[in-house]
Tab-separated table of N, CA and C in Angstrom:
chain	number	residue	atom	x	y	z
T	1	LEU	N	18.057	6.595	0.456
T	1	LEU	CA	16.730	6.982	0.107
T	1	LEU	C	15.778	6.919	1.328
T	2	SER	N	14.931	7.829	1.615
T	2	SER	CA	13.915	7.902	2.823
T	2	SER	C	12.819	6.737	2.484
T	3	PHE	N	12.191	6.438	3.550
T	3	PHE	CA	11.084	5.514	3.266
T	3	PHE	C	10.070	5.845	2.316
T	4	PRO	N	9.631	7.010	2.149
T	4	PRO	CA	8.668	7.451	1.105
T	4	PRO	C	9.255	7.314	-0.292
T	5	GLN	N	10.575	7.699	-0.378
T	5	GLN	CA	11.172	7.634	-1.642
T	5	GLN	C	11.386	6.157	-2.141
T	6	LYS	N	11.747	5.272	-1.238
T	6	LYS	CA	11.737	3.902	-1.599
T	6	LYS	C	10.284	3.328	-1.993
T	7	LEU	N	9.384	3.717	-1.327
T	7	LEU	CA	7.998	3.185	-1.630
T	7	LEU	C	7.576	3.814	-2.980
T	8	TRP	N	7.887	5.006	-3.245
T	8	TRP	CA	7.600	5.599	-4.638
T	8	TRP	C	8.262	4.873	-5.686
T	9	LYS	N	9.553	4.489	-5.438
T	9	LYS	CA	10.267	3.848	-6.453
T	9	LYS	C	9.743	2.544	-6.808
T	10	MET	N	9.331	1.896	-5.662
T	10	MET	CA	8.659	0.460	-5.818
T	10	MET	C	7.473	0.657	-6.705
T	11	LEU	N	6.559	1.609	-6.382
T	11	LEU	CA	5.291	1.774	-7.129
T	11	LEU	C	5.487	2.181	-8.591
T	12	GLU	N	6.523	2.812	-8.893
T	12	GLU	CA	6.942	3.150	-10.179
T	12	GLU	C	7.615	2.094	-10.987
T	13	SER	N	8.023	1.023	-10.360
T	13	SER	CA	8.629	-0.031	-10.906
T	13	SER	C	7.694	-1.232	-11.326
T	14	SER	N	8.144	-1.899	-12.463
T	14	SER	CA	7.226	-3.083	-12.801
T	14	SER	C	7.661	-4.419	-12.183
T	15	GLN	N	8.671	-4.275	-11.290
T	15	GLN	CA	9.327	-5.396	-10.591
T	15	GLN	C	8.504	-5.918	-9.524
T	16	TYR	N	7.572	-5.186	-8.946
T	16	TYR	CA	6.907	-5.588	-7.788
T	16	TYR	C	5.337	-5.713	-8.144
T	17	GLN	N	4.823	-6.954	-7.754
T	17	GLN	CA	3.363	-7.267	-8.092
T	17	GLN	C	2.478	-7.033	-6.776
T	18	SER	N	3.099	-6.790	-5.750
T	18	SER	CA	2.351	-6.795	-4.501
T	18	SER	C	1.914	-5.269	-3.956
T	19	VAL	N	2.437	-4.399	-4.738
T	19	VAL	CA	2.208	-2.873	-4.345
T	19	VAL	C	2.028	-2.225	-5.617
T	20	TRP	N	1.063	-1.261	-5.545
T	20	TRP	CA	0.658	-0.535	-6.860
T	20	TRP	C	-0.091	0.668	-6.504
T	21	TRP	N	-0.126	1.656	-7.459
T	21	TRP	CA	-0.930	2.858	-7.305
T	21	TRP	C	-2.411	2.506	-7.452
T	22	SER	N	-3.322	3.204	-6.620
T	22	SER	CA	-4.658	3.023	-6.721
T	22	SER	C	-5.507	4.263	-6.693
T	23	GLU	N	-6.777	4.350	-6.841
T	23	GLU	CA	-7.567	5.496	-6.917
T	23	GLU	C	-6.843	6.643	-7.780
T	24	GLY	N	-6.392	6.209	-8.982
T	24	GLY	CA	-5.895	7.156	-9.884
T	24	GLY	C	-4.593	7.794	-9.376
T	25	GLY	N	-3.757	7.045	-8.669
T	25	GLY	CA	-2.527	7.512	-8.236
T	25	GLY	C	-2.521	8.202	-6.797
T	26	LYS	N	-3.605	8.194	-6.173
T	26	LYS	CA	-3.796	8.945	-4.910
T	26	LYS	C	-3.597	7.960	-3.669
T	27	CYS	N	-3.666	6.778	-3.957
T	27	CYS	CA	-3.572	5.742	-2.741
T	27	CYS	C	-2.528	4.742	-3.188
T	28	VAL	N	-1.976	3.924	-2.059
T	28	VAL	CA	-1.044	2.815	-2.257
T	28	VAL	C	-1.872	1.666	-2.071
T	29	ALA	N	-1.892	0.720	-3.000
T	29	ALA	CA	-2.667	-0.587	-2.640
T	29	ALA	C	-1.599	-1.633	-2.329
T	30	ILE	N	-1.786	-2.365	-1.324
T	30	ILE	CA	-0.778	-3.327	-0.981
T	30	ILE	C	-1.477	-4.697	-0.734
T	31	ASN	N	-1.049	-5.722	-1.478
T	31	ASN	CA	-1.484	-7.172	-1.139
T	31	ASN	C	-0.594	-7.653	-0.090
T	32	LYS	N	-1.123	-7.711	1.010
T	32	LYS	CA	-0.466	-7.957	2.304
T	32	LYS	C	0.299	-9.277	2.225
T	33	ASP	N	-0.166	-10.398	1.908
T	33	ASP	CA	0.429	-11.614	1.887
T	33	ASP	C	1.689	-11.700	0.878
T	34	LEU	N	1.323	-11.147	-0.289
T	34	LEU	CA	2.345	-11.115	-1.416
T	34	LEU	C	3.412	-10.283	-1.059
T	35	PHE	N	3.242	-9.077	-0.517
T	35	PHE	CA	4.181	-8.052	-0.088
T	35	PHE	C	5.048	-8.681	1.006
T	36	ASN	N	4.509	-9.302	1.871
T	36	ASN	CA	5.324	-9.891	3.010
T	36	ASN	C	6.460	-10.942	2.336
T	37	GLU	N	5.895	-11.592	1.479
T	37	GLU	CA	6.838	-12.592	0.709
T	37	GLU	C	7.808	-11.958	-0.290
T	38	GLU	N	7.202	-11.151	-1.110
T	38	GLU	CA	7.882	-10.444	-2.190
T	38	GLU	C	8.952	-9.352	-1.851
T	39	VAL	N	8.580	-8.505	-0.841
T	39	VAL	CA	9.457	-7.423	-0.428
T	39	VAL	C	10.099	-7.629	0.943
T	40	LEU	N	9.369	-8.026	1.936
T	40	LEU	CA	9.976	-8.129	3.306
T	40	LEU	C	10.658	-9.422	3.472
T	41	GLY	N	10.416	-10.376	2.588
T	41	GLY	CA	11.194	-11.647	2.628
T	41	GLY	C	12.598	-11.658	2.015
T	42	ARG	N	12.896	-10.490	1.334
T	42	ARG	CA	14.210	-10.440	0.830
T	42	ARG	C	15.210	-10.186	1.736
T	43	GLU	N	16.533	-10.689	1.535
T	43	GLU	CA	17.655	-10.651	2.301
T	43	GLU	C	18.851	-9.971	1.670
T	44	GLY	N	19.883	-9.638	2.462
T	44	GLY	CA	21.019	-9.189	1.961
T	44	GLY	C	20.932	-7.967	1.042
T	45	CYS	N	21.694	-7.726	-0.035
T	45	CYS	CA	21.483	-6.736	-0.999
T	45	CYS	C	20.292	-6.595	-1.641
T	46	GLN	N	19.566	-7.568	-1.723
T	46	GLN	CA	18.175	-7.587	-2.341
T	46	GLN	C	16.960	-6.935	-1.390
T	47	ARG	N	17.414	-6.653	-0.225
T	47	ARG	CA	16.410	-6.066	0.677
T	47	ARG	C	16.067	-4.620	0.352
T	48	VAL	N	14.831	-4.228	0.398
T	48	VAL	CA	14.317	-3.049	0.116
T	48	VAL	C	14.316	-2.066	1.311
T	49	PHE	N	13.552	-2.504	2.428
T	49	PHE	CA	13.398	-1.777	3.651
T	49	PHE	C	14.280	-2.464	4.633
T	50	ASN	N	14.758	-1.723	5.703
T	50	ASN	CA	15.314	-2.264	6.782
T	50	ASN	C	14.303	-2.968	7.819
T	51	MET	N	13.564	-3.813	7.465
T	51	MET	CA	12.574	-4.471	8.326
T	51	MET	C	12.143	-5.795	7.578
T	52	ASN	N	11.626	-6.568	8.277
T	52	ASN	CA	11.314	-7.980	7.865
T	52	ASN	C	9.804	-8.396	8.228
T	53	ASN	N	9.007	-7.455	8.863
T	53	ASN	CA	7.598	-7.894	9.102
T	53	ASN	C	6.681	-6.668	8.718
T	54	MET	N	5.387	-7.077	8.534
T	54	MET	CA	4.307	-6.162	8.115
T	54	MET	C	4.134	-5.102	9.264
T	55	ARG	N	4.037	-5.457	10.510
T	55	ARG	CA	3.905	-4.542	11.594
T	55	ARG	C	4.742	-3.323	11.552
T	56	SER	N	6.235	-3.616	11.207
T	56	SER	CA	7.098	-2.678	11.168
T	56	SER	C	6.763	-1.615	9.951
T	57	PHE	N	6.411	-2.252	8.821
T	57	PHE	CA	6.101	-1.464	7.533
T	57	PHE	C	4.994	-0.583	7.883
T	58	PHE	N	3.849	-1.168	8.470
T	58	PHE	CA	2.684	-0.270	8.735
T	58	PHE	C	3.027	0.856	9.649
T	59	ARG	N	3.989	0.610	10.580
T	59	ARG	CA	4.440	1.578	11.603
T	59	ARG	C	5.063	2.668	10.826
T	60	GLN	N	5.925	2.473	9.826
T	60	GLN	CA	6.563	3.468	9.039
T	60	GLN	C	5.528	4.228	8.279
T	61	LEU	N	4.520	3.502	7.641
T	61	LEU	CA	3.578	4.149	6.915
T	61	LEU	C	2.916	5.120	7.888
T	62	ASN	N	2.435	4.886	8.939
T	62	ASN	CA	1.846	5.688	9.864
T	62	ASN	C	2.700	6.910	10.382
T	63	LEU	N	3.985	6.674	10.610
T	63	LEU	CA	4.954	7.591	11.091
T	63	LEU	C	5.124	8.855	9.989
T	64	TYR	N	4.985	8.335	8.659
T	64	TYR	CA	5.051	9.243	7.692
T	64	TYR	C	3.759	9.825	7.115
T	65	GLY	N	2.720	9.669	7.904
T	65	GLY	CA	1.448	10.451	7.686
T	65	GLY	C	0.456	9.565	6.850
T	66	PHE	N	0.705	8.355	6.489
T	66	PHE	CA	-0.263	7.572	5.608
T	66	PHE	C	-1.397	7.063	6.619
T	67	THR	N	-2.533	7.112	6.030
T	67	THR	CA	-3.696	6.616	6.833
T	67	THR	C	-4.344	5.520	6.057
T	68	LYS	N	-4.841	4.496	6.801
T	68	LYS	CA	-5.558	3.385	6.050
T	68	LYS	C	-6.816	3.781	5.626
T	69	MET	N	-7.169	3.441	4.428
T	69	MET	CA	-8.476	3.697	3.868
T	69	MET	C	-9.404	2.619	4.049
T	70	GLN	N	-10.647	2.928	4.354
T	70	GLN	CA	-11.671	1.895	4.453
T	70	GLN	C	-12.305	1.631	3.139
T	71	ARG	N	-12.778	0.355	2.879
T	71	ARG	CA	-13.490	-0.019	1.679
T	71	ARG	C	-14.975	0.532	1.852
T	72	ASP	N	-15.620	0.900	0.723
T	72	ASP	CA	-17.037	1.175	0.843
T	72	ASP	C	-17.794	-0.054	1.078
T	73	ASP	N	-18.313	-0.339	2.143
T	73	ASP	CA	-19.018	-1.603	2.489
T	73	ASP	C	-20.574	-1.698	2.088
T	74	ARG	N	-21.038	-0.688	1.343
T	74	ARG	CA	-22.491	-0.853	1.018
T	74	ARG	C	-22.667	-2.076	0.188
T	75	ARG	N	-23.835	-2.802	0.534
T	75	ARG	CA	-24.111	-3.990	-0.154
T	75	ARG	C	-25.541	-3.950	-0.926
T	76	SER	N	-25.656	-4.750	-1.975
T	76	SER	CA	-26.918	-4.855	-2.600
T	76	SER	C	-27.951	-5.595	-1.862
T	77	ALA	N	-29.225	-5.163	-2.184
T	77	ALA	CA	-30.281	-5.792	-1.417
T	77	ALA	C	-30.675	-7.251	-2.013
T	78	SER	N	-30.283	-7.485	-3.280
T	78	SER	CA	-30.716	-8.730	-3.899
T	78	SER	C	-29.791	-9.864	-3.407
T	79	LEU	N	-30.145	-11.004	-3.147
T	79	LEU	CA	-29.283	-12.188	-2.725
T	79	LEU	C	-28.209	-12.451	-3.717
T	80	PRO	N	-28.541	-12.582	-5.048
T	80	PRO	CA	-27.518	-13.044	-6.082
T	80	PRO	C	-26.404	-11.877	-6.055
T	81	GLU	N	-26.823	-10.662	-6.093
T	81	GLU	CA	-25.808	-9.484	-6.105
T	81	GLU	C	-24.931	-9.568	-4.817
T	82	PHE	N	-25.637	-9.816	-3.715
T	82	PHE	CA	-25.016	-9.803	-2.446
T	82	PHE	C	-23.883	-10.847	-2.340
T	83	LEU	N	-24.217	-12.012	-2.934
T	83	LEU	CA	-23.397	-13.194	-2.887
T	83	LEU	C	-22.100	-12.920	-3.837
T	84	ALA	N	-22.355	-12.232	-5.030
T	84	ALA	CA	-21.329	-11.910	-5.786
T	84	ALA	C	-20.432	-10.826	-5.242
T	85	GLU	N	-20.963	-9.845	-4.555
T	85	GLU	CA	-20.165	-8.892	-3.871
T	85	GLU	C	-19.344	-9.594	-2.667
T	86	GLU	N	-19.914	-10.361	-2.086
T	86	GLU	CA	-19.204	-11.070	-0.959
T	86	GLU	C	-17.893	-11.871	-1.443
T	87	ALA	N	-18.214	-12.514	-2.525
T	87	ALA	CA	-17.035	-13.302	-3.127
T	87	ALA	C	-15.880	-12.320	-3.556
T	88	ALA	N	-16.349	-11.165	-4.135
T	88	ALA	CA	-15.310	-10.172	-4.646
T	88	ALA	C	-14.550	-9.604	-3.344
T	89	VAL	N	-15.258	-9.261	-2.261
T	89	VAL	CA	-14.694	-8.788	-1.041
T	89	VAL	C	-13.739	-9.690	-0.450
T	90	SER	N	-13.989	-10.941	-0.358
T	90	SER	CA	-13.062	-11.964	0.156
T	90	SER	C	-11.948	-12.151	-0.687
T	91	ALA	N	-12.006	-11.963	-1.969
T	91	ALA	CA	-10.847	-12.114	-2.783
T	91	ALA	C	-9.940	-10.889	-2.573
T	92	HIS	N	-10.526	-9.695	-2.166
T	92	HIS	CA	-9.733	-8.485	-2.063
T	92	HIS	C	-9.448	-8.189	-0.507
T	93	SER	N	-9.804	-9.093	0.375
T	93	SER	CA	-9.618	-8.828	1.752
T	93	SER	C	-8.215	-8.683	2.211
T	94	LYS	N	-7.179	-9.218	1.466
T	94	LYS	CA	-5.875	-9.146	1.805
T	94	LYS	C	-5.187	-7.735	1.273
T	95	ILE	N	-6.010	-7.001	0.510
T	95	ILE	CA	-5.570	-5.741	-0.165
T	95	ILE	C	-5.849	-4.571	0.709
T	96	LEU	N	-4.765	-3.824	1.102
T	96	LEU	CA	-4.849	-2.722	2.022
T	96	LEU	C	-4.671	-1.422	1.205
T	97	TYR	N	-5.330	-0.324	1.485
T	97	TYR	CA	-5.014	0.848	0.817
T	97	TYR	C	-4.787	1.950	1.883
T	98	TYR	N	-3.547	2.679	1.484
T	98	TYR	CA	-3.167	3.792	2.271
T	98	TYR	C	-2.971	4.992	1.486
T	99	TYR	N	-3.445	6.095	2.317
T	99	TYR	CA	-3.553	7.547	1.625
T	99	TYR	C	-2.583	8.519	2.406
T	100	ASN	N	-1.895	9.362	1.749
T	100	ASN	CA	-1.255	10.469	2.243
T	100	ASN	C	-1.425	11.594	1.173
T	101	PRO	N	-1.809	12.797	1.696
T	101	PRO	CA	-2.132	13.843	0.660
T	101	PRO	C	-0.707	14.334	-0.020
T	102	CYS	N	0.380	13.964	0.627
T	102	CYS	CA	1.600	14.419	-0.041
T	102	CYS	C	2.250	13.367	-0.860
T	103	PHE	N	1.524	12.184	-0.900
T	103	PHE	CA	2.111	11.027	-1.680
T	103	PHE	C	1.006	10.811	-2.990
T	104	ASN	N	1.332	11.530	-4.063
T	104	ASN	CA	0.296	11.395	-5.120
T	104	ASN	C	1.155	11.377	-6.403
T	105	ARG	N	0.743	10.380	-7.172
T	105	ARG	CA	1.596	10.098	-8.492
T	105	ARG	C	1.483	11.279	-9.427
T	106	ALA	N	0.439	12.045	-9.421
T	106	ALA	CA	0.429	13.150	-10.278
T	106	ALA	C	1.260	14.324	-9.863
T	107	HIS	N	1.635	14.422	-8.577
T	107	HIS	CA	2.373	15.587	-8.002
T	107	HIS	C	3.686	14.980	-7.110
T	108	PRO	N	4.754	14.537	-8.042
T	108	PRO	CA	5.859	14.002	-7.344
T	108	PRO	C	6.662	15.174	-6.642
T	109	GLN	N	6.259	16.388	-6.878
T	109	GLN	CA	7.022	17.345	-6.155
T	109	GLN	C	6.645	17.496	-4.671
T	110	LEU	N	5.455	16.926	-4.301
T	110	LEU	CA	4.943	16.898	-2.945
T	110	LEU	C	5.733	15.785	-2.163
T	111	LEU	N	6.404	14.967	-2.634
T	111	LEU	CA	7.066	13.745	-2.086
T	111	LEU	C	8.070	14.341	-0.970
T	112	GLY	N	8.745	15.396	-1.169
T	112	GLY	CA	9.509	15.931	0.034
T	112	GLY	C	8.826	16.431	1.175
T	113	ARG	N	7.579	16.604	1.143
T	113	ARG	CA	6.747	16.908	2.338
T	113	ARG	C	6.414	15.764	3.260
T	114	CYS	N	6.687	14.440	2.646
T	114	CYS	CA	6.363	13.373	3.493
T	114	CYS	C	7.532	13.121	4.534
T	115	ARG	N	7.229	13.646	5.691
T	115	ARG	CA	8.280	13.497	6.708
T	115	ARG	C	7.701	12.948	8.035
T	116	ARG	N	8.503	12.392	8.784
T	116	ARG	CA	8.145	11.880	10.213
T	116	ARG	C	7.512	12.918	10.961
């Protein structure tokens, strides 16, 4: 299987907790630390990708046309709301979002267009 096909298969599987569909199936959400341990830390026949570090994984995403999505960093003006938002942001700071117009859960027929 190609890199995008393996990634798709992971997203559709309930076996992985570190990667999931986001934005209604339009983005890939990755918990960086958990992904590094759960996916890239595997060895032997349990290995999913032919790599063992996040830098190589991100390089593959970029080679296949994925772009990193930025969070909306608008903040509330009131101090209590601001502090609550800051706590939520720090909890989600390890989560990265990647988008590719040809990698959409609702349109699996586009997967073949994900090429290097």
